[in-house]
Coordinates of C-alpha atoms in Angstrom, one line a residue:
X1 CA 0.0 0.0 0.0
X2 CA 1.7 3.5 -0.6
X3 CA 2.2 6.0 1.2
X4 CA -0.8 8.2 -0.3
X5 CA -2.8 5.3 0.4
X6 CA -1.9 4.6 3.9
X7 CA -1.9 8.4 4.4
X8 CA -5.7 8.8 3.4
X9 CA -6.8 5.9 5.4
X10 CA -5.2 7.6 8.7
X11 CA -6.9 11.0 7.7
X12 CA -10.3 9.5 7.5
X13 CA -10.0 8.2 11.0
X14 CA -8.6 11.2 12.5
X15 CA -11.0 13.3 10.8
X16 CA -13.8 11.4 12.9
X17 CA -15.2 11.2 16.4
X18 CA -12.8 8.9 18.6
X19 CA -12.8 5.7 17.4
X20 CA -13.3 3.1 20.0
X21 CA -13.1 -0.9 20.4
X22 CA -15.8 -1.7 22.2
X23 CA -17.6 -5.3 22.9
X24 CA -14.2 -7.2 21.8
X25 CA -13.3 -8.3 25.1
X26 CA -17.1 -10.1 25.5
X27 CA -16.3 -11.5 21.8
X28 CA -12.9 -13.3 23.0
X29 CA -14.7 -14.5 26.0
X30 CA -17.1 -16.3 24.5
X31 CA -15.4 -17.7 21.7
X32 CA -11.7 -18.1 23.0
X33 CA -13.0 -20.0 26.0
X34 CA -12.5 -23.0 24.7
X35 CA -10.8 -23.6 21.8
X36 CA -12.7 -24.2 18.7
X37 CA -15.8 -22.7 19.8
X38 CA -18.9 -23.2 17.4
X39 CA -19.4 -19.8 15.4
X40 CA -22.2 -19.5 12.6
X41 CA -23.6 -16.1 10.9
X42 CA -26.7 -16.6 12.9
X43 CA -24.8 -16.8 16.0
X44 CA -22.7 -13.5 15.2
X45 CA -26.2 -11.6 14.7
X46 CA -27.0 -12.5 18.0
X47 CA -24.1 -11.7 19.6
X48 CA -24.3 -7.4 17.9
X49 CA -28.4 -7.6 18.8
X50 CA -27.1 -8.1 22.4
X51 CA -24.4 -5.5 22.3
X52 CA -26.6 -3.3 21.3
X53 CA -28.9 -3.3 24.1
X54 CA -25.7 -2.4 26.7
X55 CA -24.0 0.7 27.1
X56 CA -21.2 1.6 24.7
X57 CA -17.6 1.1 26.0
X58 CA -14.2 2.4 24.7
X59 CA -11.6 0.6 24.7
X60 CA -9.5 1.0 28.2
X61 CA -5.8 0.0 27.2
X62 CA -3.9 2.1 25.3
X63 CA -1.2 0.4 22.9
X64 CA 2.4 -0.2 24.2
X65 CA 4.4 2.9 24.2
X66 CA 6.3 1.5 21.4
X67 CA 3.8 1.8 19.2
X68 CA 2.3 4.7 20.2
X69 CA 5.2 6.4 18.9
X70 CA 6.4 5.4 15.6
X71 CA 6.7 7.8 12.9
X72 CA 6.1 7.5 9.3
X73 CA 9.0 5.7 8.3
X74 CA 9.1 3.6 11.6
X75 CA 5.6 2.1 10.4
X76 CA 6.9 2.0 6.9
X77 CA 9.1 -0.2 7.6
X78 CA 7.8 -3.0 9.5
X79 CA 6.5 -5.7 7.2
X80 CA 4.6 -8.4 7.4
X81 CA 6.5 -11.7 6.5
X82 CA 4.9 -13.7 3.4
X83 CA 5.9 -16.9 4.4
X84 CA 3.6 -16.3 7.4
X85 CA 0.9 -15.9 5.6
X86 CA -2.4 -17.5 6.6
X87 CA -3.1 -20.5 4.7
X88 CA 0.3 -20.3 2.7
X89 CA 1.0 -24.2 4.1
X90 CA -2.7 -25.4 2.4
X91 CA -3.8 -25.8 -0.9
X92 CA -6.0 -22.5 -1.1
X93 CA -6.6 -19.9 -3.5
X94 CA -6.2 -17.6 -1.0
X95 CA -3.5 -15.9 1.9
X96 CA -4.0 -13.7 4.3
X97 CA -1.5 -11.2 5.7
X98 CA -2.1 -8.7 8.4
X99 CA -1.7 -5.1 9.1
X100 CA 0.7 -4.2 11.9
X101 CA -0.9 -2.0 15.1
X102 CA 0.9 1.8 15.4
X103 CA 0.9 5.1 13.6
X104 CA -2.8 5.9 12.2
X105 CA -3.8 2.7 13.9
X106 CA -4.3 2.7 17.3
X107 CA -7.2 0.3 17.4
X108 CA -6.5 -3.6 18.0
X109 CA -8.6 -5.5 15.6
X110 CA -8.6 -9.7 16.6
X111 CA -8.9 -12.6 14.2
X112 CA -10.4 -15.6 14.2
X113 CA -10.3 -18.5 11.9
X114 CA -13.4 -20.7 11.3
X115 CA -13.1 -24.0 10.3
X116 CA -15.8 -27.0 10.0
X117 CA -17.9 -24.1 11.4
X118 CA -15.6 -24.0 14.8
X119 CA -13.6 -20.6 15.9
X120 CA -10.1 -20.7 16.2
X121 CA -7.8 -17.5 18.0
X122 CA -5.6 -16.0 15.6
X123 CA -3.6 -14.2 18.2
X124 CA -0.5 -11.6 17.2
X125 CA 2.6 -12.9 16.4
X126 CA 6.0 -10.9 16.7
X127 CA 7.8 -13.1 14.6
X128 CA 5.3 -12.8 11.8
X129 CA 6.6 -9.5 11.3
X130 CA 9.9 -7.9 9.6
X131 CA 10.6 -4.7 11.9
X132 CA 13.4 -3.6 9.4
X133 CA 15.8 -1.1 11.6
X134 CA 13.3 -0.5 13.8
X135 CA 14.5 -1.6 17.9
X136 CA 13.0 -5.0 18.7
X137 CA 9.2 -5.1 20.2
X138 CA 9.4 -7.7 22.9
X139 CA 7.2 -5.8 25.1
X140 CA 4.0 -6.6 22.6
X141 CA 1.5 -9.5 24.0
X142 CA -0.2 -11.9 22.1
X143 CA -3.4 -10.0 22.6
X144 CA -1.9 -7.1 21.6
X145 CA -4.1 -8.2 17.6
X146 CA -3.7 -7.0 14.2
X147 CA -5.0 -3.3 12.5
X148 CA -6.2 -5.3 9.9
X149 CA -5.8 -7.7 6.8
X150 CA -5.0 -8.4 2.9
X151 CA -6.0 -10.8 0.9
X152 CA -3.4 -12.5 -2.0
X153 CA -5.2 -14.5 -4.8
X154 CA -2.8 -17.7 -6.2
X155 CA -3.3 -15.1 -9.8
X156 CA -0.1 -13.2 -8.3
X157 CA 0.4 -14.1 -4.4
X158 CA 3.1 -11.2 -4.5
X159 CA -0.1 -8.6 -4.6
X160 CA -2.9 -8.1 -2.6
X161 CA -6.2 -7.9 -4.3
X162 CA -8.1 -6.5 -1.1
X163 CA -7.7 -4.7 1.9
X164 CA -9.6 -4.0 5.2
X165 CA -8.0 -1.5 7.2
X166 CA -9.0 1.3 9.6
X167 CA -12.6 1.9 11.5
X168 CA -15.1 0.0 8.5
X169 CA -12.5 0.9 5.5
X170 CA -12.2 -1.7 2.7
X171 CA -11.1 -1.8 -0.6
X172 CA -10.5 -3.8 -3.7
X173 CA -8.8 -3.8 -7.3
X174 CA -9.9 -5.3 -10.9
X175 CA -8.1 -6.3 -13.4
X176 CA -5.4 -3.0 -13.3
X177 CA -4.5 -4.4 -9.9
X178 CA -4.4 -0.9 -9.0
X179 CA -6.0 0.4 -5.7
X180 CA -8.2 3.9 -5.4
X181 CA -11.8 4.7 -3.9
X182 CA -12.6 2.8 -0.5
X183 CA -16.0 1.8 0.5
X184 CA -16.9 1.5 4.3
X185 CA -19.8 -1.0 6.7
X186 CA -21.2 2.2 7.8
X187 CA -21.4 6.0 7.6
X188 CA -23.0 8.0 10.5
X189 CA -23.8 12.1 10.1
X190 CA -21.8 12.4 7.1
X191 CA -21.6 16.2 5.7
X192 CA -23.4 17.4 8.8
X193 CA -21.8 20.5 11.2
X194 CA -21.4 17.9 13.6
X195 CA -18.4 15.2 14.0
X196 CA -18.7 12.2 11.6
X197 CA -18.9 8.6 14.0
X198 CA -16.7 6.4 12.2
X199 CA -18.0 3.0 13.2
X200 CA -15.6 0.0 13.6
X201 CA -15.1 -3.4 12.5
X202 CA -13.5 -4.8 16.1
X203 CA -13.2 -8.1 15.0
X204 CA -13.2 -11.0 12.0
X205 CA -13.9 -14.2 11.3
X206 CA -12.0 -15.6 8.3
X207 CA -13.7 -18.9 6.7
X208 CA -11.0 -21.2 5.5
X209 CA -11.3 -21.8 2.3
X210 CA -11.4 -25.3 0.7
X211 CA -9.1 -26.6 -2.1
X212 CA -11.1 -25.6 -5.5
X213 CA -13.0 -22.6 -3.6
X214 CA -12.9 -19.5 -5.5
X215 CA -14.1 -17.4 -3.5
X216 CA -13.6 -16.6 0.4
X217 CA -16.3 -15.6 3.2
X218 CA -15.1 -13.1 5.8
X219 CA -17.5 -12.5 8.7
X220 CA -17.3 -9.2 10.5
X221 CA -18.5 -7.9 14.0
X222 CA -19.3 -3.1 13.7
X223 CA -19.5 -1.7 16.4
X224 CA -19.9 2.3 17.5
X225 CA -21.9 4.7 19.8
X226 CA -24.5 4.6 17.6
X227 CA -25.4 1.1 16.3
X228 CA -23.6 -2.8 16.0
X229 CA -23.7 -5.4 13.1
X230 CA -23.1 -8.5 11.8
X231 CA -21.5 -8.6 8.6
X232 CA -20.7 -11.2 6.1
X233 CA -18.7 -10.6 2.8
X234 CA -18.4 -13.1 0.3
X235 CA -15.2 -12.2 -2.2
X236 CA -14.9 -12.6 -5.7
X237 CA -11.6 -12.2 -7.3
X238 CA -11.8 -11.4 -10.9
X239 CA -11.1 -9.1 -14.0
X240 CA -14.3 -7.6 -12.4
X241 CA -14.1 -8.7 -8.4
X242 CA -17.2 -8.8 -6.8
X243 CA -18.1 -8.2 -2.8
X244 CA -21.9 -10.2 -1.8
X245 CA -22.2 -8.2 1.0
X246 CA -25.3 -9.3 3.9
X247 CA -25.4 -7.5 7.3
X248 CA -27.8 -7.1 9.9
X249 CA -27.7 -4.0 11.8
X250 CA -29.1 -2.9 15.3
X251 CA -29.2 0.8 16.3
X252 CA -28.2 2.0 20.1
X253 CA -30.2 5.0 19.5
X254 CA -32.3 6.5 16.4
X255 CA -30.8 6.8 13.0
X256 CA -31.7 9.4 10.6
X257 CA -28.4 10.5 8.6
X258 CA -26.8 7.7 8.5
X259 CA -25.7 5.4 4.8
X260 CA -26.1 2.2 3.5
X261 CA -23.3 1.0 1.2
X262 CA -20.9 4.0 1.4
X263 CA -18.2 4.6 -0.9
X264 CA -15.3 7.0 -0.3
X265 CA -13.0 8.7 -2.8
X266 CA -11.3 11.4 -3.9
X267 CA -11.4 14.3 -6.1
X268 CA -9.1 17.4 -6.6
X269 CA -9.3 18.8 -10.2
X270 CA -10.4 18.0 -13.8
X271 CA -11.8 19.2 -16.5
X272 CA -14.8 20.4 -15.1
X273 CA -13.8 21.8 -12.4
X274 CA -10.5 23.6 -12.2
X275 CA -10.8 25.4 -9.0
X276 CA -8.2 23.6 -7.4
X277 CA -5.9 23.5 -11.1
X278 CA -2.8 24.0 -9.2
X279 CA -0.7 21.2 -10.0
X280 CA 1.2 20.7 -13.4
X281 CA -0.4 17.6 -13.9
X282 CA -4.1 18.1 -15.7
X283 CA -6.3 15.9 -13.5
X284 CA -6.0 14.2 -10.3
X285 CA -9.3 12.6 -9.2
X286 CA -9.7 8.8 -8.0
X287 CA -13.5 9.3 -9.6
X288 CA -14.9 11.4 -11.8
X289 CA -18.6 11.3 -11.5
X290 CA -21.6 9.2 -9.7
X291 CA -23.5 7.4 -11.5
X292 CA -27.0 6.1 -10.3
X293 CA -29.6 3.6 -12.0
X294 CA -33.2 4.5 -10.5
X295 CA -35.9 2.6 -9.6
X296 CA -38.1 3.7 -12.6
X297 CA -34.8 2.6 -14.7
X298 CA -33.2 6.1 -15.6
X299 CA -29.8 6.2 -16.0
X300 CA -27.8 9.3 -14.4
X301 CA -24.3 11.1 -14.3
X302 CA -23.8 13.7 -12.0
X303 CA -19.8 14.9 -12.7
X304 CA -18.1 15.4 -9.2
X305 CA -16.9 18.4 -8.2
X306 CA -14.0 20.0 -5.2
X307 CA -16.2 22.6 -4.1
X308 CA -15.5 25.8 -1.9
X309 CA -17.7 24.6 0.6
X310 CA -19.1 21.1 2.0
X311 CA -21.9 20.5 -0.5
X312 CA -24.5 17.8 -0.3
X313 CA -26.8 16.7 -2.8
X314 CA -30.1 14.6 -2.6
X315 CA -31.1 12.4 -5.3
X316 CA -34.4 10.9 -4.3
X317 CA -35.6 7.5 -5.3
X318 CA -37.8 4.1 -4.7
X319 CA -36.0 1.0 -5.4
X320 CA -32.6 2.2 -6.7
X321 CA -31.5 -0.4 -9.3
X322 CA -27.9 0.8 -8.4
X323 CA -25.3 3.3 -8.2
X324 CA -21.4 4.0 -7.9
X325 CA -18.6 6.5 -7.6
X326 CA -16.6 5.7 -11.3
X327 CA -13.7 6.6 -13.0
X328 CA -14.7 7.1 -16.5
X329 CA -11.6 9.1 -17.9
X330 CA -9.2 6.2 -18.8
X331 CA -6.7 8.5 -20.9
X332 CA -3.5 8.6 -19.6
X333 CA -2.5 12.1 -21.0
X334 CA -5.5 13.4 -19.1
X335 CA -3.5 12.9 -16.0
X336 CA 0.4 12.3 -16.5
X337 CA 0.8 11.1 -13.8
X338 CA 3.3 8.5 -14.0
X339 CA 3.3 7.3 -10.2
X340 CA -0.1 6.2 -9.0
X341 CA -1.6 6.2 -12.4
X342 CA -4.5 7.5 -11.5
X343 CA -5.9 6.3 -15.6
X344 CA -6.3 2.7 -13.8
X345 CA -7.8 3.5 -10.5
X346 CA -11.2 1.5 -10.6
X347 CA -15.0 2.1 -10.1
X348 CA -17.2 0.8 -7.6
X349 CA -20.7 -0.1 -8.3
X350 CA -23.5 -0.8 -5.8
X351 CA -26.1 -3.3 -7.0
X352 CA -29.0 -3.7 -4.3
X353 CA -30.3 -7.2 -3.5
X354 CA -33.9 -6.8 -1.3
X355 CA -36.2 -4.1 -0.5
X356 CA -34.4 -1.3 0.2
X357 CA -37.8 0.9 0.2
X358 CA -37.8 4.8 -0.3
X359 CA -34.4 6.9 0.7
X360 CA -32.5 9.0 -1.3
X361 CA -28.6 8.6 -2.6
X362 CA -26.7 10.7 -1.3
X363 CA -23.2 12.8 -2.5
X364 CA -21.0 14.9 0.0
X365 CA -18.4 16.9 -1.6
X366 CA -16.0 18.3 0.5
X367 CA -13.2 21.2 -0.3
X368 CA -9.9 19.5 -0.7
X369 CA -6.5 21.6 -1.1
X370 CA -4.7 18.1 -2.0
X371 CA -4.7 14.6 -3.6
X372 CA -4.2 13.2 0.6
X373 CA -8.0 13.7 1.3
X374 CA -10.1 11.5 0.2
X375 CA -13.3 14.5 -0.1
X376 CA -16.0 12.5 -1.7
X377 CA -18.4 10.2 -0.4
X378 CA -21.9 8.5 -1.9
X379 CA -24.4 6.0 -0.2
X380 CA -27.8 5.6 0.4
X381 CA -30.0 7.0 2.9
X382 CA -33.0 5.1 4.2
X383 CA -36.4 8.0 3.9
X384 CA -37.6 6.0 7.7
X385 CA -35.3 6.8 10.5
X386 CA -34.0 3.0 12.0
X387 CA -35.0 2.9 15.7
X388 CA -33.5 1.1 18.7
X389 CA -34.7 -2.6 19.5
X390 CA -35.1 -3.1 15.9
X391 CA -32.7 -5.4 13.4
X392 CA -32.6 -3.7 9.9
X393 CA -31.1 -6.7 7.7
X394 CA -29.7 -5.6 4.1
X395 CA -28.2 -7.0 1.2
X396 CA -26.0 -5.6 -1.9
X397 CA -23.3 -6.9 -4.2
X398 CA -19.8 -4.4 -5.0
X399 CA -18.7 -4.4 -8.3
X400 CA -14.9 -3.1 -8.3
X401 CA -13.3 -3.1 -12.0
X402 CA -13.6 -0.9 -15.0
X403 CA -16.7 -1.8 -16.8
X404 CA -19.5 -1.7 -14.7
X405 CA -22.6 -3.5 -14.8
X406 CA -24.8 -0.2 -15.2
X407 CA -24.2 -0.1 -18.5
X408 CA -26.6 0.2 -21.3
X409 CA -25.3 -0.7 -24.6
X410 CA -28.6 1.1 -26.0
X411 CA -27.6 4.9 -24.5
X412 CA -24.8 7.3 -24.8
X413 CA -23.1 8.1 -21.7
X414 CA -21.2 10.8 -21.0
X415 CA -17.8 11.1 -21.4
X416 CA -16.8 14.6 -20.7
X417 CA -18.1 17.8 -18.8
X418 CA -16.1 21.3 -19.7
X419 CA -17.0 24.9 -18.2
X420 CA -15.7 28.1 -19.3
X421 CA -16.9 31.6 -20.0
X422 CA -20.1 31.7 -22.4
X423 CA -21.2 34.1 -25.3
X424 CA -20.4 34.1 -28.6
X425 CA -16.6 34.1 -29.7
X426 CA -15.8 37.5 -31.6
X427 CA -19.1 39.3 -30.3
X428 CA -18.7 41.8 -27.3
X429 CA -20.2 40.1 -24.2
X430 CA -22.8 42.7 -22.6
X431 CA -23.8 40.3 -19.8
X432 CA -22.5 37.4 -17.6
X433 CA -22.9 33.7 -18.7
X434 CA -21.5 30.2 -18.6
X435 CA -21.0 27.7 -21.1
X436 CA -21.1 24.1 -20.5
X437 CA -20.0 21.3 -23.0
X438 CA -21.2 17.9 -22.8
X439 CA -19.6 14.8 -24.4
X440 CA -21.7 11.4 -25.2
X441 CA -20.6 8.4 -26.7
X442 CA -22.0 5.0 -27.0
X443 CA -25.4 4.1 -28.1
X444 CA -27.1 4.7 -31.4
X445 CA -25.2 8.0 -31.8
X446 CA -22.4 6.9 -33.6
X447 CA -25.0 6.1 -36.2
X448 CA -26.3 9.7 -36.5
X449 CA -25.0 12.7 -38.6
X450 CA -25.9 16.3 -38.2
X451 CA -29.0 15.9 -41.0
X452 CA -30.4 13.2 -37.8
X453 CA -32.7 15.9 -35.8
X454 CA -30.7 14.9 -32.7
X455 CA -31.2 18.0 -29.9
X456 CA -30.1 18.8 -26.6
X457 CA -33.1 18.8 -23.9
X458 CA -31.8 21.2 -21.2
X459 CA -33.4 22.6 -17.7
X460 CA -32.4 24.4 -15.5
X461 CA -34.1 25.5 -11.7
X462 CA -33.2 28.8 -12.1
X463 CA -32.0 31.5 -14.9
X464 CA -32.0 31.5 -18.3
X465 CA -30.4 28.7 -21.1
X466 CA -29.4 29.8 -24.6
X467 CA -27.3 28.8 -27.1
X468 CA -28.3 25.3 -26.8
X469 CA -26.7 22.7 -29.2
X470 CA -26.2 19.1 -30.1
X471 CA -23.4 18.2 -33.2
X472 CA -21.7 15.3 -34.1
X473 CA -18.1 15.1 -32.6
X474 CA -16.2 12.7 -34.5
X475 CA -13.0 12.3 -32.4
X476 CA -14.8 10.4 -30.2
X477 CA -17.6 8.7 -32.3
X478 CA -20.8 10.5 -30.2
X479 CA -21.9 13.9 -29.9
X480 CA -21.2 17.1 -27.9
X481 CA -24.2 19.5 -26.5
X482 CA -23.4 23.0 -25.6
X483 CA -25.1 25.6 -23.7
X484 CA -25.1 28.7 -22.6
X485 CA -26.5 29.7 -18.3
X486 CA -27.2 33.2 -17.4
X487 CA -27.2 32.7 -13.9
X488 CA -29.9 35.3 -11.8
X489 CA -28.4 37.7 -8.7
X490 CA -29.0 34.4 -6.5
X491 CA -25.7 33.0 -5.8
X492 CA -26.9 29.6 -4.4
X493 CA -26.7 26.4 -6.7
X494 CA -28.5 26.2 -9.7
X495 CA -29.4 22.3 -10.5
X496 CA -28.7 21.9 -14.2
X497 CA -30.3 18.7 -16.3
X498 CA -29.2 17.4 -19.7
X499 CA -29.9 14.7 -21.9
X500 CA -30.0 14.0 -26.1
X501 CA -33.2 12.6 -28.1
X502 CA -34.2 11.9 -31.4
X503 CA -37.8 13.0 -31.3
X504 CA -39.3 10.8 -28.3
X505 CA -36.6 8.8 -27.9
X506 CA -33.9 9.5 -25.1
X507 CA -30.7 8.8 -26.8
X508 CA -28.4 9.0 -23.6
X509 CA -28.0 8.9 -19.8
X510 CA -29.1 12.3 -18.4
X511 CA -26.5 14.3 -17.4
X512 CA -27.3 16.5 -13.5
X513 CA -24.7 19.3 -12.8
X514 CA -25.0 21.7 -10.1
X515 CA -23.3 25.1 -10.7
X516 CA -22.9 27.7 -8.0
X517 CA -22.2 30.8 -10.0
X518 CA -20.1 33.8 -8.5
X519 CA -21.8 37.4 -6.9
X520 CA -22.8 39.6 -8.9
X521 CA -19.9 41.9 -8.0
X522 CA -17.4 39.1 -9.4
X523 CA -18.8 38.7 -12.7
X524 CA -16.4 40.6 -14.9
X525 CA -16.7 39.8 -18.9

């Protein structure tokens, strides 16, 4: 994992409300009682209903000093030792490695492995580790535990294919075998004035897989102030690999901003947005738009932005067929960035499985001065707040690769979103406006010349469109609409809407923008 990587996930956390272990210690007592003790799914959901119904508690010991104190490089270079790996001895797919305890990662998190549906300790291991030039750490008990894990595929044992690590943080990598985006168990008050609760994952179960199994389960206990769960992940390892992910939650106290199916990424600058344009390379984004599948079946791109204030935007729905944070732009010379290669950094797509009833997704930008943040984050929002006593099972599948299953073949999408200043080039511009240019591809529309009757259909909730255009762009076999906004006096967002048909028939995805145009004072031609 680099250090951008590493450096994110330890942001996120601090960012937060103290994080806390809490309910581990009852966990260890009644599995690591006797060794081997029987463990199922079912049993796991009993054991978070009955946390939920006692009192939170923080964790009450503090790491060794040792570890309290290392620096960046200090972390850096411990390693973790491959010929330790879990299941490295057995004929499996998979191996395990784990996550050392110290720097961003304060938190014990404690393993278990389940075999013939029986619980077996995984307790810390100095000698699993490499601690480089660091001073030996004799002083760290066996129940000291792990600040997470990685999982190896027999593809390429030498590189992880996912990662959990840090508070509910996971993430995974298609075919580029490059990481990016995170998604998370839980969110709790995101984008509100108030501090974010980061819930936890406090402990894992890890199903050993059999020889032949292709995929690997991975049970997992959240817990917080605010709610516990049982989770199980079933993992997929493919060009395209695919989470099944089923948990059962149980609120502490009343939920109304909180998300199902979270995703976390990052977004600085590109091409429509350039606020933040301060770097020599053109774009440096992890994503580059949400995209979201409705219940009544339309398909939508909203283009992210790095705004100059926290922004949070509401997309109402029943049923949503699906969404995800994606990373469209796979043009290396849109980046040049020739270190984390940002051209490869996958998508993450959230198909729903069940009723998930009437909510809303929801997108929180945030203002980020640099790459080290991750600033954007999408998930969905139940419409009923979730009370205590209640269990609130769900069910959804992640899709991490580069071509997602949202796709269409029948509709353009878009490929492109530009800003700059509107009116007509070589006309003096009496008043203020802004043009927009949209890019589709895909679809019929490579089919279609300018003779076609192809137009742009645009709205907007507030001041006036002109200049409104839709012409063949053959560089990239689709079409390009153009507009023109004159904003009103109102400097709050105006929600933009923009899609392409051939007399009744939609043509592409519909594109959402939300502009927040300058004062009045600040609008110089």
């Amino acid at each position: 994992m680099d250090r951008r990587r590493l450096l994110k996930f330890g942001l996120a956390l601090a960012a937060g409300a103290p994080l806390a272990l809490s309910g581990t210690g009852r966990v260890l007592a009644s599995v690591a009682g006797s060794d081997g003790q029987v463990f199922s799914a079912r049993w796991l959901r009993e054991h978070a209903r009955i946390l939920a119904a006692q009192p939170y508690r923080a964790p009450q010991s503090p790491l060794p000093p040792s570890l309290q104190s290392l620096n960046w490089d200090q972390y850096q270079a411990i390693r973790y030792r491959p010929e330790q790996a879990l299941w490295r001895e057995r004929d499996s797919a998979f191996q395990l490695q784990f996550f050392h305890l110290g720097l961003y990662f304060q938190e014990p998190v404690h393993f278990y492995e389940v075999v013939n549906g029986r619980a077996h300790a995984l307790p810390y291991r100095n000698e699993n580790f490499d601690y480089g030039d660091n001073d030996a750490f004799d002083d760290l008990p066996d129940s000291l535990g792990y600040a997470g894990f990685r999982v190896h595929f027999h593809q390429d044992f030498s590189r992880d294919i996912a990662a959990f690590l840090g508070a509910s943080y996971f993430r995974a990598v298609g075919e580029s075998r490059q990481y990016g985006l995170s998604a998370r168990g839980l969110a709790i008050n995101t984008g509100l004035p108030q501090p974010e609760e980061f819930p936890r994952f406090t402990t894992f179960w890890l199903e050993r897989p059999g020889a032949g199994d292709l995929s690997l389960t991975v049970h997992a206990l959240l817990d917080s102030p605010s709610v516990t769960g049982a989770y199980r992940f079933v993992i997929h390892p493919g060009a395209n690999l695919n989470m099944d992910v089923e948990a059962t939650l149980y609120p502490r106290r009343e939920l109304t901003r909180f998300g199902l199916a979270p995703l976390t990424s990052m977004y600085q600058t590109g091409e429509n947005d350039r606020r933040m344009a301060n770097d020599w390379r053109p774009e440096i984004h992890d994503s580059d738009g949400l995209a979201i599948w409705t219940g009544d079946g339309e398909r939508i791109w909203r283009p992210l932005t790095n705004p100059e204030q926290v922004t949070v935007s509401h997309f109402i729905d029943n049923q949503p067929r699906g969404f995800g944070l994606l990373q469209r732009d796979r043009d290396f010379s849109n980046y040049q960035d020739d270190g984390v290669f940002y051209e490869l950094r996958p998508s993450l797509w959230v198909t729903p499985r069940g009723n998930w009833g009437e909510g809303a997704v929801m997108l929180v930008e945030i203002p980020t001065l640099d790459e080290t943040f991750d600033n954007i984050v999408a998930f969905w929002n139940p419409k009923e707040s979730w009370r205590p006593g209640e269990a609130y099972p769900i069910g959804y599948r992640l899709t991490w690769g580069e071509t997602m299953p949202d796709q269409n073949p029948e509709l353009g999408a878009v490929v492109a979103t530009r800003t700059g200043i509107g009116g007509v080039i070589g006309q003096p511009r009496t008043y203020f406006s802004r043009r927009f240019a949209v890019d589709f591809t895909g679809g019929s529309l490579s089919m279609m010349d300018r003779h076609a009757g192809v137009e742009a259909v645009v709205s907007a909730s507030r001041g006036k469109v002109e200049l409104v255009s839709a012409r063949p762009l053959h560089a990239i076999n689709g079409f390009r609409a153009m507009f023109d906004l004159i904003p009103d006096d109102d400097t709050s967002p105006i929600d933009l809407r923009l899609y392409l048909r051939i007399g009744s028939q939609a043509l592409t995805e519909t594109w959402l923008y939300q502009y927040a145009p300058p004062p009045p004072e600040a609008r110089s031609l």
